[in-house]
Amino acid sequence: MKIQDIQNEVVREVVSEQDIDNKLGEIAKLIEKDYEGKDLLLVGVLKGAVMCMADLSRHLSRHLEMDWMAVSTYGHGTTSTGVVRILKDLDTDIENRHVLIVEDILDSGLTLSWLKNNLSTRGPASVEIFTLLRKPDALKIHVEPKYVGFDIPNEFVIGYGLDYAEKYRNLRSIATLHPDVYTQKS
Ligand code: XMP
Ligand code: MG
């Protein structure tokens, strides 16, 4: 789905499809260099990171493995509850593995800080974070991602994996939603 398909639901495009693709290509080159000679396990955070995982991994010209975790911090609204719960754990034993967490967005930092600490207790060789988006003004906990795609303003965004009430994940770019959508009953 493109912005044009939902023009009256969107206020503005924040990151275009082309800019996402270019950035993932650049970051893939850095990852190839940083992890040269090391095995690499990408851990995607469901469901938002599905698109990032699919596209970042295909930019990587090397072998890697993928695993997935599902955690919950958000309900159906647009503000974080601060509660992190594991809905689906890894299938892989990460002891002595180089783990790169793949996340769609770093907002307050609660999710990624918690996740990095949790994975660190499992004896990995390393745990680092890739996040496509970061909202610097929303950060409540210090989290240092190794790779950041784009710093964006502190507004609720949808698209490219990010949802509002489970919709808009299939939007190809990233956009801000019209406030009418929040108040509509569906
Ligand atoms: P925290 O606050 O823990 O949030 O850094 C990370 C998780 O919150 C969700 N999130 C968003 N989802 N648009 C969304 O669709 C947003 O603007 C947004 N900000 C945070 C997201 O699931 C992320 O994993
Ligand atoms: Mg969400």
PDB file of N, CA and C and ligand atoms in Angstrom, residues 46-48 73-75 77 104-105 156 161-166 169, ligand 2:
ATOM      1  N   LEU A  46       8.802  -8.906  16.846  1.00  0.00           N
ATOM      2  CA  LEU A  46       7.489  -8.986  16.192  1.00  0.00           C
ATOM      3  C   LEU A  46       6.518  -7.981  16.817  1.00  0.00           C
ATOM      4  N   LYS A  47       5.579  -7.450  16.051  1.00  0.00           N
ATOM      5  CA  LYS A  47       5.437  -7.696  14.635  1.00  0.00           C
ATOM      6  C   LYS A  47       6.067  -6.555  13.826  1.00  0.00           C
ATOM      7  N   GLY A  48       6.355  -5.450  14.516  1.00  0.00           N
ATOM      8  CA  GLY A  48       6.768  -4.226  13.820  1.00  0.00           C
ATOM      9  C   GLY A  48       8.015  -4.356  12.969  1.00  0.00           C
ATOM     10  N   THR A  73       4.490  -3.987  24.688  1.00  0.00           N
ATOM     11  CA  THR A  73       4.606  -2.774  25.507  1.00  0.00           C
ATOM     12  C   THR A  73       3.422  -1.857  25.239  1.00  0.00           C
ATOM     13  N   TYR A  74       2.832  -2.024  24.086  1.00  0.00           N
ATOM     14  CA  TYR A  74       1.736  -1.155  23.665  1.00  0.00           C
ATOM     15  C   TYR A  74       0.447  -1.953  23.641  1.00  0.00           C
ATOM     16  N   GLY A  75      -0.658  -1.327  23.997  1.00  0.00           N
ATOM     17  CA  GLY A  75      -1.960  -1.937  23.762  1.00  0.00           C
ATOM     18  C   GLY A  75      -2.417  -1.527  22.377  1.00  0.00           C
ATOM     19  N   GLY A  77      -3.532   1.479  21.826  1.00  0.00           N
ATOM     20  CA  GLY A  77      -3.501   2.941  21.795  1.00  0.00           C
ATOM     21  C   GLY A  77      -2.195   3.471  21.251  1.00  0.00           C
ATOM     22  N   ASP A 104      11.854  -1.851  14.868  1.00  0.00           N
ATOM     23  CA  ASP A 104      11.311  -0.802  14.006  1.00  0.00           C
ATOM     24  C   ASP A 104      11.549   0.591  14.582  1.00  0.00           C
ATOM     25  N   ILE A 105      11.304   0.734  15.906  1.00  0.00           N
ATOM     26  CA  ILE A 105      11.341   2.085  16.467  1.00  0.00           C
ATOM     27  C   ILE A 105      11.804   2.072  17.922  1.00  0.00           C
ATOM     28  N   PHE A 156       3.405  10.083  16.693  1.00  0.00           N
ATOM     29  CA  PHE A 156       3.049   8.697  16.415  1.00  0.00           C
ATOM     30  C   PHE A 156       3.117   8.459  14.910  1.00  0.00           C
ATOM     31  N   GLY A 161       5.639  -1.697   8.765  1.00  0.00           N
ATOM     32  CA  GLY A 161       5.646  -2.576   9.941  1.00  0.00           C
ATOM     33  C   GLY A 161       4.950  -1.986  11.142  1.00  0.00           C
ATOM     34  N   LEU A 162       4.940  -0.658  11.219  1.00  0.00           N
ATOM     35  CA  LEU A 162       4.328   0.010  12.377  1.00  0.00           C
ATOM     36  C   LEU A 162       2.823   0.130  12.182  1.00  0.00           C
ATOM     37  N   ASP A 163       2.090  -0.137  13.251  1.00  0.00           N
ATOM     38  CA  ASP A 163       0.637  -0.191  13.120  1.00  0.00           C
ATOM     39  C   ASP A 163      -0.077   0.854  13.966  1.00  0.00           C
ATOM     40  N   TYR A 164      -1.309   1.100  13.596  1.00  0.00           N
ATOM     41  CA  TYR A 164      -2.268   1.650  14.530  1.00  0.00           C
ATOM     42  C   TYR A 164      -3.411   0.643  14.568  1.00  0.00           C
ATOM     43  N   ALA A 165      -3.688   0.067  15.754  1.00  0.00           N
ATOM     44  CA  ALA A 165      -4.715  -0.970  15.900  1.00  0.00           C
ATOM     45  C   ALA A 165      -4.571  -2.051  14.824  1.00  0.00           C
ATOM     46  N   GLU A 166      -3.306  -2.480  14.616  1.00  0.00           N
ATOM     47  CA  GLU A 166      -2.958  -3.582  13.687  1.00  0.00           C
ATOM     48  C   GLU A 166      -3.068  -3.228  12.205  1.00  0.00           C
ATOM     49  N   ARG A 169       0.439  -1.584   8.662  1.00  0.00           N
ATOM     50  CA  ARG A 169       1.765  -2.207   8.625  1.00  0.00           C
ATOM     51  C   ARG A 169       2.254  -2.371   7.187  1.00  0.00           C
TER      52      ARG A 169
HETATM   53 MG    MG B   2       2.719  -1.579  17.649  1.00  0.00          MG
END
